[in-house]
Amino acid sequence: MGPKRSVPSGSKSAPKKRRRVMNLKEKVELLDMLRSGKTAAAVGRHYCINESTVRHIKKKEKEIREAIAAAAPTTAKYLHKPRDPNLSRVESATFFWVLDCYKKGIPVDSGIIREKAKSLYDFLKENEGEGSTSADFQASKGWFENFKKRFSLCSVKVMGEAASADQETASIGQEAAREFPETPKKLIEEKGSIQLLPFKLDCRDVPEVNVLERSFSVHKAHSVKDMENIFQLVRNVIPPLTTKKHKGQDGRIGIVGGCQEYTGAPYFAAISALKLGADLSHVFCTKDAAPVIKSYSPELIVHPVLDSPHTDEEVAKWLPRLHTIVIGPGLGRNDTLLENAKGIIEKSKVRGIPVVIDADGLWLIAQQPSLIQGYQRAILTPNYMEFSRLYETMFRTSVDSNDNHRCVLRLSQALGNLTVVQKGEKDIISDGEKVLVCSHEGSSRRCGGQGDLLSGSLGVLAHWAFLAGPEKTNGQNPFLVAAFGACSLTRQCNNQAFQKYGRSMTTTDMVAEVGMAFSKLFET
């Protein structure tokens, strides 16, 4: 046997190939590619991974999407168990119970609060039955400290010999009275129900539960007072007209859509934005649609770039000047246009620009929900069919038509708590935490194009509400307020135009009513 060959000096063995670990965002994009019809082999080549790895990720699809819906960082490379949804519901209910006690002058200490939270959690778990997946909840001192931080509760230590952590008094904004009730009998006797979005907990058999009602909660219909309160928030965010402003300060809106077949939709969205009070409206459309859209109105700035090989670069030049982007009116379903719209959405997200998505923009989201998932400056405005498509994409089940409120809230949560507006007989609006119902009177006439009026006006109101800040919206999500305002305005335009034209009413007639409708709703 001959001598072993010596390794030349200075030479190194080939480095071991490192195993690639994909983050959650990449996995969701991979799953979307599989859903679009691509084979596991093709997807594996795209990501430079084995076909078996692709199949393994596919098996874990449910867990991956649940992790994203639970607001896990998209850069995370490993799945983390999502927070128990029952616990979030219980914490919200407990907070409003504490608030109700404070308003009634009934001080509560940490022990009572912890006991209340545990009783509510146990009640929820019991209602789930034997198949419950909820874990045991002990309402520990550590949980209580985190609860206080999450809801910004101030705490005042009890002054006295036996002062301890369990004797802290929870109060909202100021010290609660020191005189604790001798026994919680009062609370035990006050039996009723707790109103908690999006469902009602029957608490007749649960001790120490008051009747609580959350502002803007889901009712069969809002009271006149509730509706007026929300209208006032919309009025708060509307910027006053003044001679000191320059052109562009009250809104520069971009509409992405318009192709050979559909030129009316982007026009209606853009002109509605101007009629509402935006200073400038831009339309990014295909080359053959541009002259047609431009001929409708000289007020619009029209860019024939949507089918250009350099769409991303062309639109990117304008994004720094725009306050809101509306994606979808007249977009169509051409693969090239959808891909270009996708690039615009990505660039808008990077810049933090609010994005309203309607019409065929929603078709794009239904194919690739990861494109918008978790971006809370996005507002989706689906009609019933578009909503059903999105819902089935996210949950692999059909919409429960008997509980639309819950379905809208669930979809918002699954998409990362962005704002969803389901248009219909009553417009249902949710950001995953609250649900508003706009039942402002419209008419029985449904003409094509009025959804574009909604998306264009929503683009303006979203900018105004976002700019105004939480102090003008009373701490409410500005996009909820904006959506409610846009829905109300669209319905008012519909009502006024129908009074004049009846069955022959068209969206052009509705657009002509924007000024008067706005004045009637928000300036009187």
mmCIF file with all atom_site columns, C-alpha atoms in Angstrom, residues 39-125:
data_model
loop_
_atom_site.group_PDB
_atom_site.id
_atom_site.type_symbol
_atom_site.label_atom_id
_atom_site.label_alt_id
_atom_site.label_comp_id
_atom_site.label_asym_id
_atom_site.label_entity_id
_atom_site.label_seq_id
_atom_site.pdbx_PDB_ins_code
_atom_site.Cartn_x
_atom_site.Cartn_y
_atom_site.Cartn_z
_atom_site.occupancy
_atom_site.B_iso_or_equiv
_atom_site.pdbx_formal_charge
_atom_site.auth_seq_id
_atom_site.auth_comp_id
_atom_site.auth_asym_id
_atom_site.auth_atom_id
_atom_site.pdbx_PDB_model_num
ATOM 1  C CA . THR A 1 39  ? -45.037 23.106 -8.312 1.00 0.00 ? 39  THR A CA 1
ATOM 2  C CA . ALA A 1 40  ? -42.947 22.272 -5.269 1.00 0.00 ? 40  ALA A CA 1
ATOM 3  C CA . ALA A 1 41  ? -39.967 21.668 -7.550 1.00 0.00 ? 41  ALA A CA 1
ATOM 4  C CA . ALA A 1 42  ? -40.279 25.097 -9.181 1.00 0.00 ? 42  ALA A CA 1
ATOM 5  C CA . VAL A 1 43  ? -40.640 26.823 -5.822 1.00 0.00 ? 43  VAL A CA 1
ATOM 6  C CA . GLY A 1 44  ? -37.647 24.899 -4.468 1.00 0.00 ? 44  GLY A CA 1
ATOM 7  C CA . ARG A 1 45  ? -35.488 26.072 -7.359 1.00 0.00 ? 45  ARG A CA 1
ATOM 8  C CA . HIS A 1 46  ? -36.652 29.653 -6.789 1.00 0.00 ? 46  HIS A CA 1
ATOM 9  C CA . TYR A 1 47  ? -35.561 29.601 -3.141 1.00 0.00 ? 47  TYR A CA 1
ATOM 10 C CA . CYS A 1 48  ? -32.577 27.261 -3.671 1.00 0.00 ? 48  CYS A CA 1
ATOM 11 C CA . ILE A 1 49  ? -33.935 24.685 -1.251 1.00 0.00 ? 49  ILE A CA 1
ATOM 12 C CA . ASN A 1 50  ? -34.821 21.006 -1.549 1.00 0.00 ? 50  ASN A CA 1
ATOM 13 C CA . GLU A 1 51  ? -38.256 19.966 -2.743 1.00 0.00 ? 51  GLU A CA 1
ATOM 14 C CA . SER A 1 52  ? -38.711 18.037 0.508  1.00 0.00 ? 52  SER A CA 1
ATOM 15 C CA . THR A 1 53  ? -38.204 21.280 2.451  1.00 0.00 ? 53  THR A CA 1
ATOM 16 C CA . VAL A 1 54  ? -40.936 22.939 0.396  1.00 0.00 ? 54  VAL A CA 1
ATOM 17 C CA . ARG A 1 55  ? -43.318 20.079 1.208  1.00 0.00 ? 55  ARG A CA 1
ATOM 18 C CA . HIS A 1 56  ? -42.426 20.307 4.885  1.00 0.00 ? 56  HIS A CA 1
ATOM 19 C CA . ILE A 1 57  ? -43.255 24.040 4.922  1.00 0.00 ? 57  ILE A CA 1
ATOM 20 C CA . LYS A 1 58  ? -46.526 23.286 3.132  1.00 0.00 ? 58  LYS A CA 1
ATOM 21 C CA . LYS A 1 59  ? -47.472 20.851 5.913  1.00 0.00 ? 59  LYS A CA 1
ATOM 22 C CA . LYS A 1 60  ? -46.870 23.620 8.441  1.00 0.00 ? 60  LYS A CA 1
ATOM 23 C CA . GLU A 1 61  ? -48.982 26.190 6.540  1.00 0.00 ? 61  GLU A CA 1
ATOM 24 C CA . LYS A 1 62  ? -51.650 26.524 9.208  1.00 0.00 ? 62  LYS A CA 1
ATOM 25 C CA . GLU A 1 63  ? -49.126 27.142 12.008 1.00 0.00 ? 63  GLU A CA 1
ATOM 26 C CA . ILE A 1 64  ? -47.159 29.623 9.888  1.00 0.00 ? 64  ILE A CA 1
ATOM 27 C CA . ARG A 1 65  ? -50.196 31.695 8.971  1.00 0.00 ? 65  ARG A CA 1
ATOM 28 C CA . GLU A 1 66  ? -51.447 31.634 12.561 1.00 0.00 ? 66  GLU A CA 1
ATOM 29 C CA . ALA A 1 67  ? -48.072 32.928 13.731 1.00 0.00 ? 67  ALA A CA 1
ATOM 30 C CA . ILE A 1 68  ? -48.281 35.802 11.241 1.00 0.00 ? 68  ILE A CA 1
ATOM 31 C CA . ALA A 1 69  ? -51.872 36.544 12.254 1.00 0.00 ? 69  ALA A CA 1
ATOM 32 C CA . ALA A 1 70  ? -50.740 36.640 15.877 1.00 0.00 ? 70  ALA A CA 1
ATOM 33 C CA . ALA A 1 71  ? -48.380 39.489 14.920 1.00 0.00 ? 71  ALA A CA 1
ATOM 34 C CA . ALA A 1 72  ? -45.171 37.467 15.073 1.00 0.00 ? 72  ALA A CA 1
ATOM 35 C CA . PRO A 1 73  ? -42.210 39.374 13.552 1.00 0.00 ? 73  PRO A CA 1
ATOM 36 C CA . THR A 1 74  ? -41.981 38.512 9.866  1.00 0.00 ? 74  THR A CA 1
ATOM 37 C CA . THR A 1 75  ? -38.215 38.182 10.248 1.00 0.00 ? 75  THR A CA 1
ATOM 38 C CA . ALA A 1 76  ? -38.607 35.437 12.849 1.00 0.00 ? 76  ALA A CA 1
ATOM 39 C CA . LYS A 1 77  ? -37.090 32.135 11.759 1.00 0.00 ? 77  LYS A CA 1
ATOM 40 C CA . TYR A 1 78  ? -38.892 29.918 14.240 1.00 0.00 ? 78  TYR A CA 1
ATOM 41 C CA . LEU A 1 79  ? -42.551 29.645 15.162 1.00 0.00 ? 79  LEU A CA 1
ATOM 42 C CA . HIS A 1 80  ? -43.644 30.874 18.537 1.00 0.00 ? 80  HIS A CA 1
ATOM 43 C CA . LYS A 1 81  ? -46.879 29.887 20.201 1.00 0.00 ? 81  LYS A CA 1
ATOM 44 C CA . PRO A 1 82  ? -49.416 32.686 19.622 1.00 0.00 ? 82  PRO A CA 1
ATOM 45 C CA . ARG A 1 83  ? -50.977 34.391 22.625 1.00 0.00 ? 83  ARG A CA 1
ATOM 46 C CA . ASP A 1 84  ? -54.177 32.789 23.868 1.00 0.00 ? 84  ASP A CA 1
ATOM 47 C CA . PRO A 1 85  ? -56.985 34.817 22.216 1.00 0.00 ? 85  PRO A CA 1
ATOM 48 C CA . ASN A 1 86  ? -59.248 34.172 25.205 1.00 0.00 ? 86  ASN A CA 1
ATOM 49 C CA . LEU A 1 87  ? -56.741 35.952 27.416 1.00 0.00 ? 87  LEU A CA 1
ATOM 50 C CA . SER A 1 88  ? -56.849 39.084 25.234 1.00 0.00 ? 88  SER A CA 1
ATOM 51 C CA . ARG A 1 89  ? -60.642 39.091 25.394 1.00 0.00 ? 89  ARG A CA 1
ATOM 52 C CA . VAL A 1 90  ? -60.620 38.618 29.134 1.00 0.00 ? 90  VAL A CA 1
ATOM 53 C CA . GLU A 1 91  ? -58.127 41.451 29.625 1.00 0.00 ? 91  GLU A CA 1
ATOM 54 C CA . SER A 1 92  ? -60.270 43.836 27.565 1.00 0.00 ? 92  SER A CA 1
ATOM 55 C CA . ALA A 1 93  ? -63.374 42.873 29.558 1.00 0.00 ? 93  ALA A CA 1
ATOM 56 C CA . THR A 1 94  ? -61.502 43.225 32.843 1.00 0.00 ? 94  THR A CA 1
ATOM 57 C CA . PHE A 1 95  ? -60.246 46.678 31.905 1.00 0.00 ? 95  PHE A CA 1
ATOM 58 C CA . PHE A 1 96  ? -63.767 47.941 31.169 1.00 0.00 ? 96  PHE A CA 1
ATOM 59 C CA . TRP A 1 97  ? -65.023 46.348 34.364 1.00 0.00 ? 97  TRP A CA 1
ATOM 60 C CA . VAL A 1 98  ? -62.382 48.281 36.317 1.00 0.00 ? 98  VAL A CA 1
ATOM 61 C CA . LEU A 1 99  ? -63.393 51.451 34.476 1.00 0.00 ? 99  LEU A CA 1
ATOM 62 C CA . ASP A 1 100 ? -67.053 50.844 35.308 1.00 0.00 ? 100 ASP A CA 1
ATOM 63 C CA . CYS A 1 101 ? -66.219 50.292 38.984 1.00 0.00 ? 101 CYS A CA 1
ATOM 64 C CA . TYR A 1 102 ? -64.267 53.538 39.054 1.00 0.00 ? 102 TYR A CA 1
ATOM 65 C CA . LYS A 1 103 ? -67.145 55.480 37.492 1.00 0.00 ? 103 LYS A CA 1
ATOM 66 C CA . LYS A 1 104 ? -69.499 54.045 40.146 1.00 0.00 ? 104 LYS A CA 1
ATOM 67 C CA . GLY A 1 105 ? -67.080 54.976 42.925 1.00 0.00 ? 105 GLY A CA 1
ATOM 68 C CA . ILE A 1 106 ? -66.278 51.355 43.776 1.00 0.00 ? 106 ILE A CA 1
ATOM 69 C CA . PRO A 1 107 ? -62.509 50.970 44.343 1.00 0.00 ? 107 PRO A CA 1
ATOM 70 C CA . VAL A 1 108 ? -60.943 47.617 43.496 1.00 0.00 ? 108 VAL A CA 1
ATOM 71 C CA . ASP A 1 109 ? -57.584 46.206 44.544 1.00 0.00 ? 109 ASP A CA 1
ATOM 72 C CA . SER A 1 110 ? -55.291 43.854 42.669 1.00 0.00 ? 110 SER A CA 1
ATOM 73 C CA . GLY A 1 111 ? -56.741 40.790 44.389 1.00 0.00 ? 111 GLY A CA 1
ATOM 74 C CA . ILE A 1 112 ? -60.268 41.584 43.244 1.00 0.00 ? 112 ILE A CA 1
ATOM 75 C CA . ILE A 1 113 ? -59.082 42.375 39.705 1.00 0.00 ? 113 ILE A CA 1
ATOM 76 C CA . ARG A 1 114 ? -57.138 39.110 39.478 1.00 0.00 ? 114 ARG A CA 1
ATOM 77 C CA . GLU A 1 115 ? -60.095 37.132 40.783 1.00 0.00 ? 115 GLU A CA 1
ATOM 78 C CA . LYS A 1 116 ? -62.384 38.841 38.253 1.00 0.00 ? 116 LYS A CA 1
ATOM 79 C CA . ALA A 1 117 ? -60.047 38.021 35.358 1.00 0.00 ? 117 ALA A CA 1
ATOM 80 C CA . LYS A 1 118 ? -59.749 34.388 36.400 1.00 0.00 ? 118 LYS A CA 1
ATOM 81 C CA . SER A 1 119 ? -63.520 33.933 36.736 1.00 0.00 ? 119 SER A CA 1
ATOM 82 C CA . LEU A 1 120 ? -64.080 35.366 33.246 1.00 0.00 ? 120 LEU A CA 1
ATOM 83 C CA . TYR A 1 121 ? -61.353 33.188 31.746 1.00 0.00 ? 121 TYR A CA 1
ATOM 84 C CA . ASP A 1 122 ? -62.757 30.054 33.403 1.00 0.00 ? 122 ASP A CA 1
ATOM 85 C CA . PHE A 1 123 ? -66.205 30.953 32.089 1.00 0.00 ? 123 PHE A CA 1
ATOM 86 C CA . LEU A 1 124 ? -64.882 31.262 28.509 1.00 0.00 ? 124 LEU A CA 1
ATOM 87 C CA . LYS A 1 125 ? -63.001 27.977 28.796 1.00 0.00 ? 125 LYS A CA 1
#
